[in-house]
PDB file of C-alpha atoms in Angstrom:
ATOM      1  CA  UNK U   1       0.000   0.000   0.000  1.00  0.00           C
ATOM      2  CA  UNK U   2       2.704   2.426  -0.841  1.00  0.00           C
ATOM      3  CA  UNK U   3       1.985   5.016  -3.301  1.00  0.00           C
ATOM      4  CA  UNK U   4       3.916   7.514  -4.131  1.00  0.00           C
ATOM      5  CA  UNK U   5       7.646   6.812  -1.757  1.00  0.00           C
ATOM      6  CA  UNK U   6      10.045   9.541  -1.733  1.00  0.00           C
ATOM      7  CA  UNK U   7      13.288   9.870  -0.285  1.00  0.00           C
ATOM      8  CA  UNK U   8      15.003  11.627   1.304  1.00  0.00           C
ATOM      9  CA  UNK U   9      12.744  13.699   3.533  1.00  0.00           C
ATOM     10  CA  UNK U  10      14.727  15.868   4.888  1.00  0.00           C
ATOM     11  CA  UNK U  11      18.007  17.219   3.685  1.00  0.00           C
ATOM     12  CA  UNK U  12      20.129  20.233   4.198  1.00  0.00           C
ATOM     13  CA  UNK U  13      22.883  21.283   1.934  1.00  0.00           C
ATOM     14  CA  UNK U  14      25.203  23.911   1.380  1.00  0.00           C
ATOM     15  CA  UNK U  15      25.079  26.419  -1.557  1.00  0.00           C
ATOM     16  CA  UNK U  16      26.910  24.640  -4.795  1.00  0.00           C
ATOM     17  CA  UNK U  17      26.186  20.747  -3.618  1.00  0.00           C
ATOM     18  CA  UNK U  18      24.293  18.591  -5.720  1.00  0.00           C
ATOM     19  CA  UNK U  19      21.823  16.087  -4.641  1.00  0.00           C
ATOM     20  CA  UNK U  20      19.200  14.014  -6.076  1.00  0.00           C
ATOM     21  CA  UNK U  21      15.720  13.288  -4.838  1.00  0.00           C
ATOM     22  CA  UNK U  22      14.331  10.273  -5.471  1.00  0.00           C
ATOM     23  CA  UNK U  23      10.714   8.957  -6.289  1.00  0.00           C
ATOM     24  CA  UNK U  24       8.983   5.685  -6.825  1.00  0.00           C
ATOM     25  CA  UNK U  25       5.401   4.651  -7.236  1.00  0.00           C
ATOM     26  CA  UNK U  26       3.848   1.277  -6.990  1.00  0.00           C
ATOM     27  CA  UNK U  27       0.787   2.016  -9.242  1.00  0.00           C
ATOM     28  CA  UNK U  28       1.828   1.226 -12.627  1.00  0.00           C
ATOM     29  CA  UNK U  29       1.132   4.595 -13.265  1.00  0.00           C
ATOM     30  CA  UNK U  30       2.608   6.298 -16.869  1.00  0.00           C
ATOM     31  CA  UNK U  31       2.768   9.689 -15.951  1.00  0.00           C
ATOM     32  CA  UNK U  32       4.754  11.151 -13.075  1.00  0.00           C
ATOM     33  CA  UNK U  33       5.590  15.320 -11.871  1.00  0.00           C
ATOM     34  CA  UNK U  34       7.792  17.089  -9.128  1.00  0.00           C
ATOM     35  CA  UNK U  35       6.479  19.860  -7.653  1.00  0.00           C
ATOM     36  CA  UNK U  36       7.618  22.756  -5.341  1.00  0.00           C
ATOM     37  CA  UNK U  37       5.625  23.673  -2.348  1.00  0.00           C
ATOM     38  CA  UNK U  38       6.915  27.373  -0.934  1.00  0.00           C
ATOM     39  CA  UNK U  39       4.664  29.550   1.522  1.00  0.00           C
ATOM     40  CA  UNK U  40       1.934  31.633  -0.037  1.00  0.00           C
ATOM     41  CA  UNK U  41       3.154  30.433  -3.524  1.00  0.00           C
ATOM     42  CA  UNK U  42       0.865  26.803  -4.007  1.00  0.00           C
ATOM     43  CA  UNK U  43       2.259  24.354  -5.699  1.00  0.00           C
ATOM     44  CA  UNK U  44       4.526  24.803  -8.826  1.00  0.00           C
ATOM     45  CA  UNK U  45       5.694  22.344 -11.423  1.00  0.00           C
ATOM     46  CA  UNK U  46       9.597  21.700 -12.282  1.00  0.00           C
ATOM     47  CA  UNK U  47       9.456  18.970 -14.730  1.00  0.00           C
ATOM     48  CA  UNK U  48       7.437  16.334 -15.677  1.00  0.00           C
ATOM     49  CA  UNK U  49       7.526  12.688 -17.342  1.00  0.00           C
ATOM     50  CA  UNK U  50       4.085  12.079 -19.337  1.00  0.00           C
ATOM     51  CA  UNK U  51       5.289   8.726 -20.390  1.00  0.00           C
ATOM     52  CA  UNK U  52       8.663   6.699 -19.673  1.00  0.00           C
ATOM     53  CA  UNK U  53      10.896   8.119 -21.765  1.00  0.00           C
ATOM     54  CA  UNK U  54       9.844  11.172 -22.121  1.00  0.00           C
ATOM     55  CA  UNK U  55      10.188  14.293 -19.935  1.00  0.00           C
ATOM     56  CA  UNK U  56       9.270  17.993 -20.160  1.00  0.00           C
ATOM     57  CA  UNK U  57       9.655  21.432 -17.991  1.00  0.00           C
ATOM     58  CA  UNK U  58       6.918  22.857 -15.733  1.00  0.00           C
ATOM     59  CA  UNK U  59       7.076  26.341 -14.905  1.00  0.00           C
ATOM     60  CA  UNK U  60       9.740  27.099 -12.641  1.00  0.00           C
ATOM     61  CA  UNK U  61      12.735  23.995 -14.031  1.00  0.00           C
ATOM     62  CA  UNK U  62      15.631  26.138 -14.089  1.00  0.00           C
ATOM     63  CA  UNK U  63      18.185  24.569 -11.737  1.00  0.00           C
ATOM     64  CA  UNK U  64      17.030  21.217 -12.005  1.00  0.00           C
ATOM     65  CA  UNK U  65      17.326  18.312 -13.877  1.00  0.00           C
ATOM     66  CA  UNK U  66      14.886  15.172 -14.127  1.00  0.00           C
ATOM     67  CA  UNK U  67      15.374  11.247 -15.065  1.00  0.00           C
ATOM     68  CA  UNK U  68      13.051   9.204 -15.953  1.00  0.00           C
ATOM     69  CA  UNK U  69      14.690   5.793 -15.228  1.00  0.00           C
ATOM     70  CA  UNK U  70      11.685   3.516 -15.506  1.00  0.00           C
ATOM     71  CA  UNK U  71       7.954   3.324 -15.538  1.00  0.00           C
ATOM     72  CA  UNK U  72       8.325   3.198 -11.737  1.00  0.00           C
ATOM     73  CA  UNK U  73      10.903   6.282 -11.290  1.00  0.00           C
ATOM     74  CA  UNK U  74      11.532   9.340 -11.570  1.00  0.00           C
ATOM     75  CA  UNK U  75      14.024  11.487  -9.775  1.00  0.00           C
ATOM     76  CA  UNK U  76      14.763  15.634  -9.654  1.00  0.00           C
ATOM     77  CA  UNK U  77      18.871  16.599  -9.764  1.00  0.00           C
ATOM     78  CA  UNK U  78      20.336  19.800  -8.378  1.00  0.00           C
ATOM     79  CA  UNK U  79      23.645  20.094 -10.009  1.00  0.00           C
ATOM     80  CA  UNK U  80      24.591  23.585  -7.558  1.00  0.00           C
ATOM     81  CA  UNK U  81      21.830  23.765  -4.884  1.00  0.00           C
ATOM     82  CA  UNK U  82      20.931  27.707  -4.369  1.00  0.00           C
ATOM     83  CA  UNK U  83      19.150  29.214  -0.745  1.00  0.00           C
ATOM     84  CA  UNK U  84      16.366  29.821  -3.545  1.00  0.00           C
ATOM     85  CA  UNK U  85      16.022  26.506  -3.823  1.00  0.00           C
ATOM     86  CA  UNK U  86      14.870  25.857  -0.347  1.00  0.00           C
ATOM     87  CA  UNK U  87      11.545  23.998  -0.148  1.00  0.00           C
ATOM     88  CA  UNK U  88       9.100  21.489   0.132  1.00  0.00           C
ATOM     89  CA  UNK U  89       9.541  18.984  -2.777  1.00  0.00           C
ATOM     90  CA  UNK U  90       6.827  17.245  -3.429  1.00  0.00           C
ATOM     91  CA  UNK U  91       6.778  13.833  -6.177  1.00  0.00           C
ATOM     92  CA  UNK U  92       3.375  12.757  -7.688  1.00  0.00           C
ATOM     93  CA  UNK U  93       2.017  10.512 -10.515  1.00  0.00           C
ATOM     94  CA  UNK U  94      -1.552   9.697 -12.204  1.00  0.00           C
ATOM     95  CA  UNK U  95      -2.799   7.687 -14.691  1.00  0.00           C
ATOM     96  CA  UNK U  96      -2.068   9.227 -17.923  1.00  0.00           C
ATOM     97  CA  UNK U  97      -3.191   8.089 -21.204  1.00  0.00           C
ATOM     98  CA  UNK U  98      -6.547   8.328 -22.599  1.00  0.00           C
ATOM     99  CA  UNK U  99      -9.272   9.166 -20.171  1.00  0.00           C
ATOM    100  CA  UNK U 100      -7.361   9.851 -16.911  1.00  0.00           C
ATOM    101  CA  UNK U 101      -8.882  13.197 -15.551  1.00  0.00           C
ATOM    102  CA  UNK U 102      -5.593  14.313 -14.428  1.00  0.00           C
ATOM    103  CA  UNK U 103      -6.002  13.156 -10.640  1.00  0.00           C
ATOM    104  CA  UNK U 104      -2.171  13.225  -8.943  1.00  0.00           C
ATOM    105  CA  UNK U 105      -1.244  10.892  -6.153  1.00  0.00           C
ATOM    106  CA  UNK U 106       0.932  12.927  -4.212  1.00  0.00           C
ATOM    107  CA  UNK U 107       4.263  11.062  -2.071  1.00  0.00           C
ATOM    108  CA  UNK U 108       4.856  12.575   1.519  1.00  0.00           C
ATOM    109  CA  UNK U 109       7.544  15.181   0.650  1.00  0.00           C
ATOM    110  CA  UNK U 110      11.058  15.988   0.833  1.00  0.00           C
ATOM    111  CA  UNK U 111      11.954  19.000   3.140  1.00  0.00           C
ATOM    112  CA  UNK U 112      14.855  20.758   1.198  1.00  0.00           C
ATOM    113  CA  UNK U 113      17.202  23.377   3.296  1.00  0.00           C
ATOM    114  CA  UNK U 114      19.992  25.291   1.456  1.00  0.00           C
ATOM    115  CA  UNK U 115      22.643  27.046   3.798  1.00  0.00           C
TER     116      UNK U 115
ATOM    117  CA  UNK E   1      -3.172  28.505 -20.518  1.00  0.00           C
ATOM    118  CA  UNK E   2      -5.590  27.700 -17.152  1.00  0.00           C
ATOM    119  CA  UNK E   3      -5.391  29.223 -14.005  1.00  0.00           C
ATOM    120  CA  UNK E   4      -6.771  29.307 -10.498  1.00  0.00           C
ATOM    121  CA  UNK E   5      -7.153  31.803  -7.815  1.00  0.00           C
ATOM    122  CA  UNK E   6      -8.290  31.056  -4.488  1.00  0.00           C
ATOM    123  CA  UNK E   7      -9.850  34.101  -2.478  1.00  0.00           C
ATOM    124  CA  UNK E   8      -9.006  34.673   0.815  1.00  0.00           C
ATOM    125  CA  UNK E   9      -4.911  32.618   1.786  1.00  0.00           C
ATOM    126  CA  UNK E  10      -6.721  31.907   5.617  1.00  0.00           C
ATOM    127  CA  UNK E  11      -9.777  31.587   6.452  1.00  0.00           C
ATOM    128  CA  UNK E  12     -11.131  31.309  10.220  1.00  0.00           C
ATOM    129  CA  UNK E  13     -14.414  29.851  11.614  1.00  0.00           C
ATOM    130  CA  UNK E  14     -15.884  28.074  14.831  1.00  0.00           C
ATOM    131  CA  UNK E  15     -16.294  24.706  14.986  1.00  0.00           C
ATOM    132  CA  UNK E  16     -19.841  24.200  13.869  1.00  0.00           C
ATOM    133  CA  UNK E  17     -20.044  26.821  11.524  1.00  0.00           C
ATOM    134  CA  UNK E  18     -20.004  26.556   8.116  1.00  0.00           C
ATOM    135  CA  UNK E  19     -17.061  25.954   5.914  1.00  0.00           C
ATOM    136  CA  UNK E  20     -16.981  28.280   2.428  1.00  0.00           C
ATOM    137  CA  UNK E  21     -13.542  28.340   0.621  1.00  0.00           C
ATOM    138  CA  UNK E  22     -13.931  30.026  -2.849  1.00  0.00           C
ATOM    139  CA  UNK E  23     -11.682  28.951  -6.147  1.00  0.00           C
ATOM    140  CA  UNK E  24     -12.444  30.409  -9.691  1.00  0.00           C
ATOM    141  CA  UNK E  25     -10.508  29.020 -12.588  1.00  0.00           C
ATOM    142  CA  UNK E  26     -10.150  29.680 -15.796  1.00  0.00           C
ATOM    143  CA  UNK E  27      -9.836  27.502 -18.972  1.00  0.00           C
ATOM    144  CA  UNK E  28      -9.482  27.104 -22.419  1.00  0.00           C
ATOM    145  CA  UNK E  29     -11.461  23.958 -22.774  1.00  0.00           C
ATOM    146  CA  UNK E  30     -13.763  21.848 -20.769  1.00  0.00           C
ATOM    147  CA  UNK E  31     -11.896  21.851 -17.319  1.00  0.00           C
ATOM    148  CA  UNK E  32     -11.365  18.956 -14.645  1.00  0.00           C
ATOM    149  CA  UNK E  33     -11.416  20.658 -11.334  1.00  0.00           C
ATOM    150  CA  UNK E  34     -10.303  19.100  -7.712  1.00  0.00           C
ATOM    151  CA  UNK E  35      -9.686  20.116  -4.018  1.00  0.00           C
ATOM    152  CA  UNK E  36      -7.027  18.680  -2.322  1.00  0.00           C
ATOM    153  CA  UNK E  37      -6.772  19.015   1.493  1.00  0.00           C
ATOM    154  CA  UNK E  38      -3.160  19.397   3.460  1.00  0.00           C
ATOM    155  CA  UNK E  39      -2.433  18.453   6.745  1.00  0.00           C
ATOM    156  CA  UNK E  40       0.508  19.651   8.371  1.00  0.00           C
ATOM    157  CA  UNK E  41       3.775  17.689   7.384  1.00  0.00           C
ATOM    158  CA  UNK E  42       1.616  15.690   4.883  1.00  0.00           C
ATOM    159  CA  UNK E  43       1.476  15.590   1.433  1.00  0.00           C
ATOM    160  CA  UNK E  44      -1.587  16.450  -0.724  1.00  0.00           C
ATOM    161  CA  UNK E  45      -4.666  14.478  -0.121  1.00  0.00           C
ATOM    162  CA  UNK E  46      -7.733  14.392  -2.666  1.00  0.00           C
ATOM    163  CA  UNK E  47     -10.629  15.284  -1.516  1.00  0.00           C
ATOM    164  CA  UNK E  48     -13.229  15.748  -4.499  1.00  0.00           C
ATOM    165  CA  UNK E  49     -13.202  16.321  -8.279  1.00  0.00           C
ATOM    166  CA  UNK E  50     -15.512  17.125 -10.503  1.00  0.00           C
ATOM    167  CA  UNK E  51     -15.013  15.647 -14.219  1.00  0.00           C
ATOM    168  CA  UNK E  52     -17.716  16.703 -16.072  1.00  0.00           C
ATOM    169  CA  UNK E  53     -20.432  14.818 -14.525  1.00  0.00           C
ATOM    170  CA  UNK E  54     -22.758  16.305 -11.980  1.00  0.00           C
ATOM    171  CA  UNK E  55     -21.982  19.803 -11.022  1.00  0.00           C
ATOM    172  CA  UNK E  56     -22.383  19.064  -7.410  1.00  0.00           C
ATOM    173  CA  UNK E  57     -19.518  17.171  -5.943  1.00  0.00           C
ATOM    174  CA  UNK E  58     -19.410  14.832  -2.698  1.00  0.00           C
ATOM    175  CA  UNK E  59     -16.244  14.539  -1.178  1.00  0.00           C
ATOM    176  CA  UNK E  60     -14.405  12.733   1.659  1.00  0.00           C
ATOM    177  CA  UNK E  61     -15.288  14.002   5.468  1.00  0.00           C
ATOM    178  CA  UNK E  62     -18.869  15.839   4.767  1.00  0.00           C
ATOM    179  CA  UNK E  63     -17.027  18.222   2.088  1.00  0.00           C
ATOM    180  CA  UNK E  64     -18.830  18.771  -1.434  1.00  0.00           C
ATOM    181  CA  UNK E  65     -18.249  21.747  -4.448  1.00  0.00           C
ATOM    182  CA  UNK E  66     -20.411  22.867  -6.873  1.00  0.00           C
ATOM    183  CA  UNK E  67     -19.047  23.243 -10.244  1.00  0.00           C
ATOM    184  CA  UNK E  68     -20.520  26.525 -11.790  1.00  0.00           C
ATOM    185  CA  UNK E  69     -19.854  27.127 -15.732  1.00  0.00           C
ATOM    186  CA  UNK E  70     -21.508  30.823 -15.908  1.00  0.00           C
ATOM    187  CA  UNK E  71     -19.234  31.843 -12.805  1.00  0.00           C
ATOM    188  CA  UNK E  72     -16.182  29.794 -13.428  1.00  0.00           C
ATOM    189  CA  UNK E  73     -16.551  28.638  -9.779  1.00  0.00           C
ATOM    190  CA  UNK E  74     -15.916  25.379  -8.427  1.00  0.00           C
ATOM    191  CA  UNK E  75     -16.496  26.357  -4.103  1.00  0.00           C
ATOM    192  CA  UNK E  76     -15.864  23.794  -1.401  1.00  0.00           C
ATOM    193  CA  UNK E  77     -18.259  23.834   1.503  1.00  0.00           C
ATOM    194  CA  UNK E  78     -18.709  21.855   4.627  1.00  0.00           C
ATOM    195  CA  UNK E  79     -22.256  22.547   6.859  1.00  0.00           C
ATOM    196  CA  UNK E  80     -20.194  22.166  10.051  1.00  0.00           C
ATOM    197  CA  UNK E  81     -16.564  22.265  10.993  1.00  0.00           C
ATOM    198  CA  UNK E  82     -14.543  20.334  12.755  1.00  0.00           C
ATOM    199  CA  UNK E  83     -11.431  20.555  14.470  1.00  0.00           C
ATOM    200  CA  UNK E  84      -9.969  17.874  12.765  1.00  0.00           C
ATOM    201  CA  UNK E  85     -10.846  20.208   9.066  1.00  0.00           C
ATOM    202  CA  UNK E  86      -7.972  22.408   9.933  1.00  0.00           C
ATOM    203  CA  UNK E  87      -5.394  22.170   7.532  1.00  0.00           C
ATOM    204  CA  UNK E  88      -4.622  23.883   4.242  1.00  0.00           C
ATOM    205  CA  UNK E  89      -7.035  23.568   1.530  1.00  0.00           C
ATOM    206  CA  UNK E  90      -5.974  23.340  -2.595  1.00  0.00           C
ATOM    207  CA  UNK E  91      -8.197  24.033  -5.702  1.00  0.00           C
ATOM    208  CA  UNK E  92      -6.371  22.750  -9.120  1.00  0.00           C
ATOM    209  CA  UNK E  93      -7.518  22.757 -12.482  1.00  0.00           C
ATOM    210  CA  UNK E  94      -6.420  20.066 -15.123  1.00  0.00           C
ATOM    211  CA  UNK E  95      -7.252  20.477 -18.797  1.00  0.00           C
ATOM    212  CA  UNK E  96      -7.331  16.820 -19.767  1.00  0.00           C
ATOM    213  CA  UNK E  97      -7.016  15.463 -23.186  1.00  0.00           C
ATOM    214  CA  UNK E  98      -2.884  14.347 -23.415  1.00  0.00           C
ATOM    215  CA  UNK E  99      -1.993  17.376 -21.171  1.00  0.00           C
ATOM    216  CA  UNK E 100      -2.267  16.218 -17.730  1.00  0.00           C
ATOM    217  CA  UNK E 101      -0.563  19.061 -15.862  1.00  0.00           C
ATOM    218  CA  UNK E 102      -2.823  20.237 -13.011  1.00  0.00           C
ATOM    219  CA  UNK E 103      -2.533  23.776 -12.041  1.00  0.00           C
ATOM    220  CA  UNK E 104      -2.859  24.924  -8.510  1.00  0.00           C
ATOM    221  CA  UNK E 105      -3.950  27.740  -6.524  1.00  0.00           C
ATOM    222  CA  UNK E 106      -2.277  29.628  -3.621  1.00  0.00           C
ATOM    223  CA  UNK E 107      -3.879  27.462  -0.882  1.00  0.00           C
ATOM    224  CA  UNK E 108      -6.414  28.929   1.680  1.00  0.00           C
ATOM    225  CA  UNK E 109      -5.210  27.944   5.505  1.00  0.00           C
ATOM    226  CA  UNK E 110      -8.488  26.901   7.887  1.00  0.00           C
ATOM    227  CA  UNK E 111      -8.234  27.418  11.359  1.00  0.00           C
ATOM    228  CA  UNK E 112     -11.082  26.160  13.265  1.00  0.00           C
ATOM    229  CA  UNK E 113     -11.816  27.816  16.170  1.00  0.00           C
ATOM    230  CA  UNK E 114     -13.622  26.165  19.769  1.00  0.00           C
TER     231      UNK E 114
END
């Protein structure tokens, strides 16, 4: 009964590491996102994977970079971690394909701190 | 390009009272609309959507939304609050078709009050 599993969930790094955030889901579904989460701001979209193979920038991707290494995963890069890219990380996936309605099942979150 | 705004980032009531949290969207085709409820330190939980087929919308713990075409609305209300309803609320918009991006609004914070 897992879901969406990200990890890690908390991390702090300094400014210029890299690190990679890592998502899995265990409901064979095609299409999978990352999101942001900052206060007052909702939820924005980096990059997302429609299909395995395939991948595609959301509205705020600069900064990041995306694999999609199999139906089941999909994980966000930061090459030079920036304070601005202190947040709430958030991985989801839905259905996809013809007829979904777009519904996101969202994993727990990965707390992101940049010193 | 779709949107959503959310009126009002907190809203406050007493437990009992009614619950009103207001989204409008807009869209370039046929939207699919959906609230999705936060608790703190949790990810994003669904609580309705609407998808095209009745405009009013029963959702998980007593909440429903009424989609409304003319006004571009899609509301969530609750008759009577609980304690356990306070948590940040989400309104998203999806477009459907191959695009499956959903759009989200701001977030309105409830705080119930005893």
């Amino acid at each position: 009964n897992a879901g969406v599993t990200q990890t890690p969930k908390f991390q702090v790094l300094k400014t210029g590491q890299s690190m990679t955030l890592q998502c899995a889901q265990d409901m064979n579904h095609n299409s999978m996102y990352w999101y942001r989460q900052d206060p007052g701001m909702g939820l924005r979209l980096i990059y997302y994977s429609a299909s395995e193979g395939t991948t595609d920038k959301g509205e705020v991707p600069n900064g990041y970079n995306v694999s999609r290494l199999n139906k089941r995963e999909f994980s966000l890069r930061l090459e030079s971690a920036a304070p601005s890219q202190t947040s709430v990380y958030f991985c989801a996936s839905n259905r996809g394909g013809g007829g979904s309605t777009g519904e996101l099942f969202f994993g727990e979150g990965s707390r992101l701190t940049v010193l | 390009a779709q949107s959503v705004t959310q009126l009002g980032s907190h809203v406050s009531v007493s437990e009992g009272a009614l619950v009103l949290l207001r989204c409008n969207y807009s869209s370039s085709v046929p939207p699919y609309l959906f609230w999705y409820v936060q608790y703190p330190n949790q990810g994003l939980q669904l609580l309705l959507k609407y998808t095209s087929a009745a405009t009013l919308v029963k959702g998980i713990n007593g909440f429903e939304a009424e989609f409304k075409k003319s006004e571009t609305s899609f509301h969530l209300t609750k008759p009577s609050a609980h304690m356990s309803d306070a948590a940040e609320y989400f309104c998203a918009v999806s477009s459907g078709g191959s695009n499956y991006k959903l759009t989200f609004g701001k977030g309105t914070l409830l705080t119930v009050n005893p």
